[in-house]
CSV table of C-alpha atoms in Angstrom, one decimal:
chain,number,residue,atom,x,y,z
D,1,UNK,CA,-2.7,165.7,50.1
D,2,UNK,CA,-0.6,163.3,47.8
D,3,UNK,CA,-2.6,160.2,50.6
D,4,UNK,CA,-5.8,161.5,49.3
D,5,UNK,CA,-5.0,161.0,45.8
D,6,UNK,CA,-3.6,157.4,46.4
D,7,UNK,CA,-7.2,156.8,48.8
D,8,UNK,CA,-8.7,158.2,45.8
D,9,UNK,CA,-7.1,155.9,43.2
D,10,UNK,CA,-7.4,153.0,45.0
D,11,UNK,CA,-11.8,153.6,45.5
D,12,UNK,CA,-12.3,154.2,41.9
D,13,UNK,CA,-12.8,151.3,40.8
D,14,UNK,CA,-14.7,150.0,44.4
D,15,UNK,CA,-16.3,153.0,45.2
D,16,UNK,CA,-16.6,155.8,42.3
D,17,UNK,CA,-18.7,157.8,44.3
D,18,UNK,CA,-16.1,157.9,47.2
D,19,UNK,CA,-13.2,158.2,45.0
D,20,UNK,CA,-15.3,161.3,43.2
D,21,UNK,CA,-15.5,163.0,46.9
D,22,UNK,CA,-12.0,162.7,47.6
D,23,UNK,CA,-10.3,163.8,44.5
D,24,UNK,CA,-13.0,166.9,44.6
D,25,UNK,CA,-11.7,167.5,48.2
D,26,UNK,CA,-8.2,167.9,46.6
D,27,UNK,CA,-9.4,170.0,43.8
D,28,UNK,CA,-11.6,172.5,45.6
D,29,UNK,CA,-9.5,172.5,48.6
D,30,UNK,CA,-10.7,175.7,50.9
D,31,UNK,CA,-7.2,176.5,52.2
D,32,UNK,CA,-5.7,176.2,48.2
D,33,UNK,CA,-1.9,176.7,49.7
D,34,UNK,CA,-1.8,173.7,51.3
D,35,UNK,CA,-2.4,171.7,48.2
D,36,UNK,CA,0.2,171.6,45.5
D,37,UNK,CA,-0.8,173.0,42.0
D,38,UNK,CA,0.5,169.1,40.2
D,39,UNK,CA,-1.9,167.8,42.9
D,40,UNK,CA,-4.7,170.0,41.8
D,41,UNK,CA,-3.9,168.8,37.9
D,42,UNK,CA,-4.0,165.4,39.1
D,43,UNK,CA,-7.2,165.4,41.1
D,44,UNK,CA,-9.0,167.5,38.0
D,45,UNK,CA,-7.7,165.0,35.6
D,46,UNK,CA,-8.6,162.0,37.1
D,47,UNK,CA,-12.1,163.1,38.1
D,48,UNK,CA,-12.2,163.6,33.9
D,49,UNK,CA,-11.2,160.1,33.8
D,50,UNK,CA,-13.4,158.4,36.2
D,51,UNK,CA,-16.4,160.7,34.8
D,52,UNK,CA,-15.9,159.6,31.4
D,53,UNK,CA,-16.1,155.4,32.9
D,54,UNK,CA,-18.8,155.8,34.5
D,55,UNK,CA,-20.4,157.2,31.1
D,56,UNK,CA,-21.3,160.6,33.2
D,57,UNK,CA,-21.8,163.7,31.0
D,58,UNK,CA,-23.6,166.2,33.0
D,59,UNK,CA,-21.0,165.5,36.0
D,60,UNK,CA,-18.2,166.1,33.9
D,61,UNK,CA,-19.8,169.4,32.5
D,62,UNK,CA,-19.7,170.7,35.7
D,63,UNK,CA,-16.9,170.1,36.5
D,64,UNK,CA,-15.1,171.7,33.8
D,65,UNK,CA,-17.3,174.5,34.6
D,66,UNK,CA,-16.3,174.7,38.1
D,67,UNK,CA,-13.0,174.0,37.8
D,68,UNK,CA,-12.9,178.0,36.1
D,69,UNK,CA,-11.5,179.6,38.7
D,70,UNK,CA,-8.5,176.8,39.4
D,71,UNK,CA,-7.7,177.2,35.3
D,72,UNK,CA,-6.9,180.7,35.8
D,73,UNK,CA,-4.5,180.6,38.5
D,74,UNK,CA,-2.2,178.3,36.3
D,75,UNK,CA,-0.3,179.5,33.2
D,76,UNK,CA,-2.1,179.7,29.7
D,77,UNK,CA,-0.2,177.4,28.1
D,78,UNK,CA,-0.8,175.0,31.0
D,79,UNK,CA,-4.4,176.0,31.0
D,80,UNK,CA,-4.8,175.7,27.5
D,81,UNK,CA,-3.5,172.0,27.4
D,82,UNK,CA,-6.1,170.7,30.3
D,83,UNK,CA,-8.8,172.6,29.0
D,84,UNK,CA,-8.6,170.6,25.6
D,85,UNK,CA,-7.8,167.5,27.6
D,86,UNK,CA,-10.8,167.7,29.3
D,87,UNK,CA,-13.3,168.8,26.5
D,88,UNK,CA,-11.8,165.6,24.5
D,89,UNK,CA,-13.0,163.7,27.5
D,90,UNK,CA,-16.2,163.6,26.0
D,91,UNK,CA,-15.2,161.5,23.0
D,92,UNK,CA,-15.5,158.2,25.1
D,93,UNK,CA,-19.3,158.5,26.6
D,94,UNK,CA,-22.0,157.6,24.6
D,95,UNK,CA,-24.4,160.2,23.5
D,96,UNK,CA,-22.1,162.8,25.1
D,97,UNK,CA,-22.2,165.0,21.6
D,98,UNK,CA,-24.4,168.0,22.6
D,99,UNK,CA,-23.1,168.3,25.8
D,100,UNK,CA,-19.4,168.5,24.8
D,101,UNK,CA,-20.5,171.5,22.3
D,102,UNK,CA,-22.4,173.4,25.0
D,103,UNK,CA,-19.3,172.3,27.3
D,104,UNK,CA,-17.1,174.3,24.8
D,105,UNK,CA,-18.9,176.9,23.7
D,106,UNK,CA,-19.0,177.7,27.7
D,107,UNK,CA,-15.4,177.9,27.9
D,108,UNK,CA,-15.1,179.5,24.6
D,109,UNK,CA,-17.0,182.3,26.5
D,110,UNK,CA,-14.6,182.0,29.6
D,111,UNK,CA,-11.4,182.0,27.0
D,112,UNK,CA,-12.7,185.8,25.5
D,113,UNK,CA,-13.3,187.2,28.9
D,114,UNK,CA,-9.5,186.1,29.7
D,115,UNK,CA,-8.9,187.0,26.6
D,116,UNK,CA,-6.8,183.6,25.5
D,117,UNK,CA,-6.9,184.0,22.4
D,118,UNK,CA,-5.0,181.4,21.3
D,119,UNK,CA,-7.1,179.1,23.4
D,120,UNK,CA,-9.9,181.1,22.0
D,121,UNK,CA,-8.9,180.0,18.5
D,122,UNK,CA,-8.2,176.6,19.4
D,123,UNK,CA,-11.5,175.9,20.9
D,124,UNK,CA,-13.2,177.2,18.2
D,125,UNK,CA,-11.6,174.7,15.9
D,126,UNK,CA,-12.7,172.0,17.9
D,127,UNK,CA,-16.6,173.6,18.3
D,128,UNK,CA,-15.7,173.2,14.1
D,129,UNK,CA,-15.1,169.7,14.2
D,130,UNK,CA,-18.2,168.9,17.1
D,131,UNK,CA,-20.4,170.9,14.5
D,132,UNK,CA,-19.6,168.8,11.5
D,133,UNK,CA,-19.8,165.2,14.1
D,134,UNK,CA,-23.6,167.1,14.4
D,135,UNK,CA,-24.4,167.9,10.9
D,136,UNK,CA,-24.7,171.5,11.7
D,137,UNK,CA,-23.4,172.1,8.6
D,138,UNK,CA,-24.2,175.8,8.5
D,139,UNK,CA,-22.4,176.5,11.6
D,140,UNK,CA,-19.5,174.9,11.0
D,141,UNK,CA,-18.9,177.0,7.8
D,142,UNK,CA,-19.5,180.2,9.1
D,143,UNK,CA,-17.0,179.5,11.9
D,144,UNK,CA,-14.8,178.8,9.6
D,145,UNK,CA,-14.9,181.1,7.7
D,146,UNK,CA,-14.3,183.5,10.5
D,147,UNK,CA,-11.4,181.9,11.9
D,148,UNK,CA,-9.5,181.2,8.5
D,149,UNK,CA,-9.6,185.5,8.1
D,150,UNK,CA,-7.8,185.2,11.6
D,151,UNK,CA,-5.6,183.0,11.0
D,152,UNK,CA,-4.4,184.3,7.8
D,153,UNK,CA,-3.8,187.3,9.3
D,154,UNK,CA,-1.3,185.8,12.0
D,155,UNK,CA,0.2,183.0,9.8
D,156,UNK,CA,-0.3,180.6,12.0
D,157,UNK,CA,0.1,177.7,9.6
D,158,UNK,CA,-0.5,174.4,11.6
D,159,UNK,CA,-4.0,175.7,12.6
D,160,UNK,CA,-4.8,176.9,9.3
D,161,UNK,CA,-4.1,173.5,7.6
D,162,UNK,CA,-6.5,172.0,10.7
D,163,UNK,CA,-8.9,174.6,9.7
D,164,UNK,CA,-9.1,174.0,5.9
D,165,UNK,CA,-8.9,170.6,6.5
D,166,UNK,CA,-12.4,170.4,8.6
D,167,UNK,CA,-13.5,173.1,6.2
D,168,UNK,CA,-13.1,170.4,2.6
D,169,UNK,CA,-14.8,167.8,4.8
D,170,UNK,CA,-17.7,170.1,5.4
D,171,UNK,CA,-17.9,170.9,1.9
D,172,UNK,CA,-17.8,167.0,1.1
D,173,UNK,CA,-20.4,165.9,3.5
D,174,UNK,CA,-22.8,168.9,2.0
D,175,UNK,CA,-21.5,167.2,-1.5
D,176,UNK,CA,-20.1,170.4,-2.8
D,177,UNK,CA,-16.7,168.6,-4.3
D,178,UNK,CA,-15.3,171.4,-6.0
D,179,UNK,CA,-15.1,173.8,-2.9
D,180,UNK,CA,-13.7,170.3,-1.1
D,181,UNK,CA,-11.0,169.9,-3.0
D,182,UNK,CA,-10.2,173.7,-3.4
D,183,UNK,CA,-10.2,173.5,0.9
D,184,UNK,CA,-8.0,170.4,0.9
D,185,UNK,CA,-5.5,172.2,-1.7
D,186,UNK,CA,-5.2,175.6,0.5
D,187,UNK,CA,-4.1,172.7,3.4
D,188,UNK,CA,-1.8,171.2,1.8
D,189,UNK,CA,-0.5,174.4,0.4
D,190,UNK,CA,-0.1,175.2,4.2
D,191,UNK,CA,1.7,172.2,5.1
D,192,UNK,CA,3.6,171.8,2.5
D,193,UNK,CA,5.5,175.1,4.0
D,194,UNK,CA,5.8,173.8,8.0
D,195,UNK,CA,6.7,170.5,9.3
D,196,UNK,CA,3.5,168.6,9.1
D,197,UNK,CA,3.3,165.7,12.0
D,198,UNK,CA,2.4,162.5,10.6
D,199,UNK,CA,-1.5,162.0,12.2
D,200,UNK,CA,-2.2,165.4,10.6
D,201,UNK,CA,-0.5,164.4,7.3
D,202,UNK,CA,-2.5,160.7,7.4
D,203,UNK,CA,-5.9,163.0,8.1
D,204,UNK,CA,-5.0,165.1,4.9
D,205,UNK,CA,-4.1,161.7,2.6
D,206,UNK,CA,-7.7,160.4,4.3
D,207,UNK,CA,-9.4,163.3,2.9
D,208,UNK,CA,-7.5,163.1,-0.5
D,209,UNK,CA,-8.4,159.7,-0.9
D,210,UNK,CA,-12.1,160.5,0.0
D,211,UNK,CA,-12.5,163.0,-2.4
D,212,UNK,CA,-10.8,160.9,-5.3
D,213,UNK,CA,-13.5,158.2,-4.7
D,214,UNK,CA,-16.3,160.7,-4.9
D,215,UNK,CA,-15.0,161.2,-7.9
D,216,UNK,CA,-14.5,157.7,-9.1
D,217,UNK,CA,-10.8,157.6,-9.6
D,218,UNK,CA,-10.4,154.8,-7.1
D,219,UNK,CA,-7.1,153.9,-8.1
D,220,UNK,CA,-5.7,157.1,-7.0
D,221,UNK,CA,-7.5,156.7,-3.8
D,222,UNK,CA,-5.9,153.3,-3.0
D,223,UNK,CA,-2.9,154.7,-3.0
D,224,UNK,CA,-4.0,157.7,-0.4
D,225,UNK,CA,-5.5,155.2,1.6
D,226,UNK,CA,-2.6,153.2,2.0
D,227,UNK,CA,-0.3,156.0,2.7
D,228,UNK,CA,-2.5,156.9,5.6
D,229,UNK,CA,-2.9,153.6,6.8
D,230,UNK,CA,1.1,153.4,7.3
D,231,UNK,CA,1.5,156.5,8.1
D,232,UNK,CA,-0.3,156.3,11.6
D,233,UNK,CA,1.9,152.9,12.3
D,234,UNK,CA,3.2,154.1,15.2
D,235,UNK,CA,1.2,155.9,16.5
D,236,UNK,CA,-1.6,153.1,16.9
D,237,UNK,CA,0.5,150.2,18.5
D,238,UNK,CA,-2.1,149.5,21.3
D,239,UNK,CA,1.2,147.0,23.1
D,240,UNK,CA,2.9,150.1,23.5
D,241,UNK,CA,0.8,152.6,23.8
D,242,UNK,CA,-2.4,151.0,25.5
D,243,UNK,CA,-0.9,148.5,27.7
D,244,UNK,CA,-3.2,149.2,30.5
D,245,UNK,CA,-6.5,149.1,28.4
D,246,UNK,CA,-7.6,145.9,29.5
D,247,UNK,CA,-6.6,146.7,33.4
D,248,UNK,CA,-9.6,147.0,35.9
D,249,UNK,CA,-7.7,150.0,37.4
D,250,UNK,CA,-8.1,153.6,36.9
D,251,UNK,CA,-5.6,154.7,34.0
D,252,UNK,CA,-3.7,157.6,35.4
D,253,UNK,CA,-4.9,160.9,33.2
D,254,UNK,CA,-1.3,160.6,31.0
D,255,UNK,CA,-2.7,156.8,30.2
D,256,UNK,CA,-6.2,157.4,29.7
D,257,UNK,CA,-4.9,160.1,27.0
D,258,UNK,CA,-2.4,158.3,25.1
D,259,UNK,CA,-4.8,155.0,25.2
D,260,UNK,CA,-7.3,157.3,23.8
D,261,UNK,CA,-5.3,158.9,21.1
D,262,UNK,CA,-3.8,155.1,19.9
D,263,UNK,CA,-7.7,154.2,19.9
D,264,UNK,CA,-8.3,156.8,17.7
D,265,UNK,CA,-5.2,156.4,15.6
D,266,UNK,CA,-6.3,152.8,15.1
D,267,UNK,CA,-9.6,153.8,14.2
D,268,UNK,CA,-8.3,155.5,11.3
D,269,UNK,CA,-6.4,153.2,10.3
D,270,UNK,CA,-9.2,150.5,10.1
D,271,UNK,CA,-11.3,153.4,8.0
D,272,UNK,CA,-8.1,153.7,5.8
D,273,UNK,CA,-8.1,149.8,5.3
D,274,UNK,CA,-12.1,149.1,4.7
D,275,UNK,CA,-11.7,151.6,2.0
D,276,UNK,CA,-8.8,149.9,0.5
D,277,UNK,CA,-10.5,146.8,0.0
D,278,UNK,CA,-13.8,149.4,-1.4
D,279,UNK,CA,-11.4,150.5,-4.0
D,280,UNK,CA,-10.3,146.6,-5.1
D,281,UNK,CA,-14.1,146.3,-4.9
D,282,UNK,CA,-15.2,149.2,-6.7
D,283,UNK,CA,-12.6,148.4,-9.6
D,284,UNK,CA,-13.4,144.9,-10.1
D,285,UNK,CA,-10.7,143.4,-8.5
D,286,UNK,CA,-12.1,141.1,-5.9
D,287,UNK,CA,-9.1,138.6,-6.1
D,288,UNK,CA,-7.1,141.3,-4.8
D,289,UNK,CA,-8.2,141.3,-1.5
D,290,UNK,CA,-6.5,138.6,-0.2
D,291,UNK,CA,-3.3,139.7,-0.9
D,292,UNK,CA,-3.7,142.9,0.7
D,293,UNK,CA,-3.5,140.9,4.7
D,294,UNK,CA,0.0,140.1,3.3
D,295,UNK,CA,0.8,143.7,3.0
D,296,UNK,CA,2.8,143.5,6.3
D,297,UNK,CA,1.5,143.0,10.3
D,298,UNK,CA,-0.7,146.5,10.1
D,299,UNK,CA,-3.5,145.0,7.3
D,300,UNK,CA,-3.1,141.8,9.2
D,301,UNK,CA,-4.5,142.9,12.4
D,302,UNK,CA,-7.9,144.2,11.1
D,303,UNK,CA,-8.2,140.9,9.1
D,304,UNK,CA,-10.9,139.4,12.1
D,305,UNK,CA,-12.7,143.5,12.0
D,306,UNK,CA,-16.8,142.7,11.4
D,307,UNK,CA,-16.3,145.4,8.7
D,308,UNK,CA,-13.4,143.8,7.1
D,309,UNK,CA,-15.6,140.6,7.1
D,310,UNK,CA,-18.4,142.6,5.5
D,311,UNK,CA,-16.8,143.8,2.5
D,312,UNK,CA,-15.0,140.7,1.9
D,313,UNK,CA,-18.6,139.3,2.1
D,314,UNK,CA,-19.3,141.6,-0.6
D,315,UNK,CA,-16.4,141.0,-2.7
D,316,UNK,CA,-17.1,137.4,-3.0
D,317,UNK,CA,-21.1,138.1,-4.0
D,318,UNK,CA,-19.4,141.1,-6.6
D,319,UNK,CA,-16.9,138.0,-7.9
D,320,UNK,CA,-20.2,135.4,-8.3
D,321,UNK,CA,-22.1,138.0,-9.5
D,322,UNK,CA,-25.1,137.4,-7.1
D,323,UNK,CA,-27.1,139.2,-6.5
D,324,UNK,CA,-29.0,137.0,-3.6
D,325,UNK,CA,-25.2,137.1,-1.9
D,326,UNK,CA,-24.9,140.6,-2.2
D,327,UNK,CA,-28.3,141.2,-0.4
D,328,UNK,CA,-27.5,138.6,2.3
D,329,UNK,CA,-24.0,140.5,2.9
D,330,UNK,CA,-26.1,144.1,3.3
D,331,UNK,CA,-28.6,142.6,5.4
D,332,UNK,CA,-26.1,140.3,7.4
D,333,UNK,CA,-23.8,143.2,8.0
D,334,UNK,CA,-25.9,146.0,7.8
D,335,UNK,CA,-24.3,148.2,10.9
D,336,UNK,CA,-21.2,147.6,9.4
D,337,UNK,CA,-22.1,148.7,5.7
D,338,UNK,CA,-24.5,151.4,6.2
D,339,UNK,CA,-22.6,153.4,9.2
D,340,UNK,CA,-20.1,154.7,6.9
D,341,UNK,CA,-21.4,157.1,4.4
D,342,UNK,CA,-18.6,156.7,1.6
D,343,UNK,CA,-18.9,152.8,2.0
D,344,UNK,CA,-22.8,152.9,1.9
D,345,UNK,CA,-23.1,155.4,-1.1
D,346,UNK,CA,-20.6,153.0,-3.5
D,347,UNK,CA,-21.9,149.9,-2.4
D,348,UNK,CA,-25.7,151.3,-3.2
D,349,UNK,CA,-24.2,152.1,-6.7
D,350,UNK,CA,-22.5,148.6,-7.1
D,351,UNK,CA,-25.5,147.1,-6.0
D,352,UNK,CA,-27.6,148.9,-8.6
D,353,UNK,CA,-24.8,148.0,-11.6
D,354,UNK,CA,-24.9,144.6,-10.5
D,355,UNK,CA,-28.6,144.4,-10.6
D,356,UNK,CA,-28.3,145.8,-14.5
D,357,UNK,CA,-26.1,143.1,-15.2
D,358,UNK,CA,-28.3,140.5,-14.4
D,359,UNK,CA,-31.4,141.8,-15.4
D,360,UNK,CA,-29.9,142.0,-19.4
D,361,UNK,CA,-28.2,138.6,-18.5
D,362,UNK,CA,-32.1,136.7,-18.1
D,363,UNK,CA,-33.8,139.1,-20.3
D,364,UNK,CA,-31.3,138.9,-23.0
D,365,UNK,CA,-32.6,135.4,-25.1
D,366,UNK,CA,-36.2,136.9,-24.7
D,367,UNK,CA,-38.3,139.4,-27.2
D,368,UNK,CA,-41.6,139.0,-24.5
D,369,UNK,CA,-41.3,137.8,-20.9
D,370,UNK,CA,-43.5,138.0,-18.2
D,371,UNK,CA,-41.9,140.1,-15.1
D,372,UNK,CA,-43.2,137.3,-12.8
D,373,UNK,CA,-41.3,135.3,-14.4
D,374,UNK,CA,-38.3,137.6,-14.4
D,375,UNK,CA,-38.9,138.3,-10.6
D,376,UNK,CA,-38.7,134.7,-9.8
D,377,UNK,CA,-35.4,134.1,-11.7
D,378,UNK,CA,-33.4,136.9,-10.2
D,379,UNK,CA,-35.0,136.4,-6.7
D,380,UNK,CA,-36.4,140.3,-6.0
D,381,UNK,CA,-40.3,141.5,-5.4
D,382,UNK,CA,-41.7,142.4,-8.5
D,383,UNK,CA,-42.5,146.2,-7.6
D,384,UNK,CA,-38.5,146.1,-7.6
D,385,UNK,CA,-37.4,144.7,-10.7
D,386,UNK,CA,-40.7,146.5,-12.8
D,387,UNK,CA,-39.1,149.8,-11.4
D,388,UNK,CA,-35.4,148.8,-12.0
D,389,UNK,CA,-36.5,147.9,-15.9
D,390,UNK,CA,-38.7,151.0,-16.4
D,391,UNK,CA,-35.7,153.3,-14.9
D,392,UNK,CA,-33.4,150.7,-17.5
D,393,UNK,CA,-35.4,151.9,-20.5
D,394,UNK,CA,-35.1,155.3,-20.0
D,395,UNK,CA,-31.8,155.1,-19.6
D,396,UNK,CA,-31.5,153.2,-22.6
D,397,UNK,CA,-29.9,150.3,-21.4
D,398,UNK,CA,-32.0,148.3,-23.5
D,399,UNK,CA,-35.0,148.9,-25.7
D,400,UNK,CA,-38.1,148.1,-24.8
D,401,UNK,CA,-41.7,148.7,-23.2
D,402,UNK,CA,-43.3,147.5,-20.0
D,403,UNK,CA,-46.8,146.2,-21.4
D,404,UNK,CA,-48.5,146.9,-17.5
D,405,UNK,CA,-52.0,145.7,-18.9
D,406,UNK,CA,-50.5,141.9,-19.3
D,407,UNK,CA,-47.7,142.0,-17.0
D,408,UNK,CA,-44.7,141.9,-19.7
D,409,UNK,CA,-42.0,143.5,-20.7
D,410,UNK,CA,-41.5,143.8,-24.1
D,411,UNK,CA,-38.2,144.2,-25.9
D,412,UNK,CA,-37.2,145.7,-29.5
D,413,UNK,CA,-34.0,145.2,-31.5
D,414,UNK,CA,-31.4,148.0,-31.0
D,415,UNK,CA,-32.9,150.2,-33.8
D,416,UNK,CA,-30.3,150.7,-37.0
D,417,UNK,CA,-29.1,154.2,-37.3
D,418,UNK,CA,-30.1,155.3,-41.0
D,419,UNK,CA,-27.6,157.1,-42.7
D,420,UNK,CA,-30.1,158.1,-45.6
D,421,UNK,CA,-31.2,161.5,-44.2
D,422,UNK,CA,-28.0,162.8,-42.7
D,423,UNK,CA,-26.3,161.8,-46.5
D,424,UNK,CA,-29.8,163.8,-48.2
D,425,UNK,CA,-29.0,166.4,-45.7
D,426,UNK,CA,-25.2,166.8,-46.8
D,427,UNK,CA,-26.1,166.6,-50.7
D,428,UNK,CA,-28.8,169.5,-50.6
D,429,UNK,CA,-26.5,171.6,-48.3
D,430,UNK,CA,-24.0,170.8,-51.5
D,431,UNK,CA,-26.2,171.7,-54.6
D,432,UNK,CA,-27.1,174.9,-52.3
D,433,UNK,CA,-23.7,175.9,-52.1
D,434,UNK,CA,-23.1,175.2,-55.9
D,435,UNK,CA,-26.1,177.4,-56.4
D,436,UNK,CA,-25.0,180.3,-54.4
D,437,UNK,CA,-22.2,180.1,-56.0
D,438,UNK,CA,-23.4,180.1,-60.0
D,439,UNK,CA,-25.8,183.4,-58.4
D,440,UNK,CA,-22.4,185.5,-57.5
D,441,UNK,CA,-20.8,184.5,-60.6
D,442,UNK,CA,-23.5,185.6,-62.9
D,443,UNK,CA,-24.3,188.9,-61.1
D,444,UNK,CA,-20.8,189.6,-62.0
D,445,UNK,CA,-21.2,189.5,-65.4
């Protein structure tokens, strides 16, 4: 059988629908004791593979479907190990979201009639993690919530600190920070008493520098963000650990794995670095940037990223202070800058301080200007800037009024805060307390 796997390898990449035949011959052989179990693996594996290149979801469903009744002749820990492989599978083909959850809620149901639990459990972490990739928010929290009673019970700390973990970014993304941060501290309570490995600790310091931006301590965050970044070092060396990534072969199943795992370490450590260069932004320090590409060969690698280029875009409008730049960067870069949700929601802030800056800058010299006339100087619609200064003066940036009938905006002093009444105030409350005072003595005369 071991020909029909090398026949098989060598028609991926010519013939995918031959190859598919052949390593399905080897999987679902009829007379199953004349294949060897590490052929089996390897045929199911590499159909996983070639399913996920040729972008395939449906095929790669069934599959994992069919290949039940193979899963339970091998051992459970063996079982458990393929049957995660092969759901992760899914990560690499586009759109492939909703099938992956029906794909593991499926075996979910096949891991409680075998009754895995610890496969049960594990699946259901991951179904936690597809949930909040959906935005089924409400879902992924009453999972949770189950399997966290569970786990407590059988102190099985690793998961647990997975579980919390997913649980503080569900509470972030539904902008509930306090229960966030109260998640991340159970996890790192939890690791704090086990071994943690370094990915897991990197997705912790991600999350702990994500909640300390929410909550506009970016200096703090930085220093999260950095730790992550370095922390995933080696684990995201694509020269050692994607070597083959740019080879028209099929990657063997071990490959395809570890090239996806460094792609995904990487990826994290781009998201670690783009929000470093956020926090220099978001605290003023533009001329920081550049010296963090000399912060050794890891920030010097993303330095050609689109989303590296996008925020150093931004930077440079932010150190101008203009605000036609800063539009031009959103608009030139706008995958980049709005995919991200932390990166979107900070810029839209900065772009809304900035905006306040100049706005006082041209009015400033003025008592009664025409908004046309402030429109044309700082380069926005006017419906724009006549909201921005109405939302201004409520706010008490400045005072003023917008006089709509002529199209002006008219602006008053700062008023003087009087000190008369508070000091007439104090002097009555005095004399009435001199009074009250004269009353007791006399009644006790």
């Amino acid at each position: 059988m071991s020909s029909l796997l090398e026949r098989a390898h060598e028609a991926a990449n010519q013939s995918p629908q031959q190859a598919v035949e052949l390593y399905s011959s080897v999987l679902f052989a009829e007379n199953s004791e004349n294949v060897s179990s590490v052929d089996r693996e390897t045929a199911l594996l590499s159909l996983a593979v070639l399913f996920e290149r040729m972008q395939d979801a449906a095929a790669l469903t069934k599959l994992i479907n069919d290949s039940q009744s193979y899963l339970g002749t091998v051992s459970k820990a063996k079982s458990s190990k393929l049957i995660r492989t092969l759901v992760d599978r899914f990560n690499g083909i586009q759109g492939g979201l909703q099938a992956q959850i029906g794909t593991c809620k499926s075996m979910l149901e096949w891991a409680k009639s075998e009754n895995r639990e610890y496969l049960r459990q594990s699946l259901e972490t991951r179904l936690v993690s597809l949930y909040l990739d959906s935005r089924m928010y409400t879902e992924a929290l009453a999972l949770t919530s189950r399997l966290l009673s569970e786990l407590k019970k059988l102190d099985d700390r690793m998961q647990l600190v997975e579980v919390h973990l997913l649980e503080s970014r569900v509470y972030m993304a539904l902008k509930n920070l306090p229960k966030s941060r109260a998640a991340l501290t159970s996890a790192r309570t939890a690791a704090n008493s086990i071994y943690t490995p370094p990915p897991l600790q990197a997705q912790l310091d991600l999350q702990s520098g994500t909640l300390h931006s929410e909550e506009g301590d970016f200096k703090t965050a930085y220093s999260y963000f950095f730790e992550t970044m370095e922390g995933l070092n080696v684990y995201a060396n694509p020269k050692t650990t994607n070597g083959n990534a740019e080879s028209s072969t099929l990657p063997t199943a071990p490959e395809a794995q570890g090239a996806s795992l460094a792609a995904n370490y990487e990826a994290q450590q781009l998201r670690a670095f783009a929000y470093m260069i956020l926090c220099k932004i978001m605290t003023q320090q533009p001329d920081d940037i550049t010296s963090l590409f000399a912060t050794g060969k890891t920030a010097a690698k993303f330095r050609d990223q689109q989303v590296v280029a996008a925020l150093q875009a931004v930077a440079k409008a932010q150190k101008q202070r203009s605000l036609a730049d800063f539009e031009k960067a959103l608009s030139e870069f706008r995958n980049e800058l709005q995919s991200d949700e932390l990166i979107r929601n900070h810029l839209t802030a900065l772009y809304d301080t900035l905006m306040e800056q100049n706005l006082v800058r041209l009015i400033e010299p003025y008592s009664r200007v025409e908004i046309t006339h402030v429109a044309k100087l700082i380069g926005l619609p006017i419906g724009v800037v006549e909201n921005k200064l109405s939302q201004m003066i409520l706010d008490k940036v400045f005072f003023g009024v917008l006089d709509q009938g002529n199209g002006c905006l008219v602006i008053f002093p700062e008023p003087k805060h009087d000190q008369i009444y508070e000091t007439t105030l104090d002097t009555i409350k005095s004399l009435s307390n001199v009074v009250e005072s004269l009353y007791v003595k006399a009644a006790s005369l």
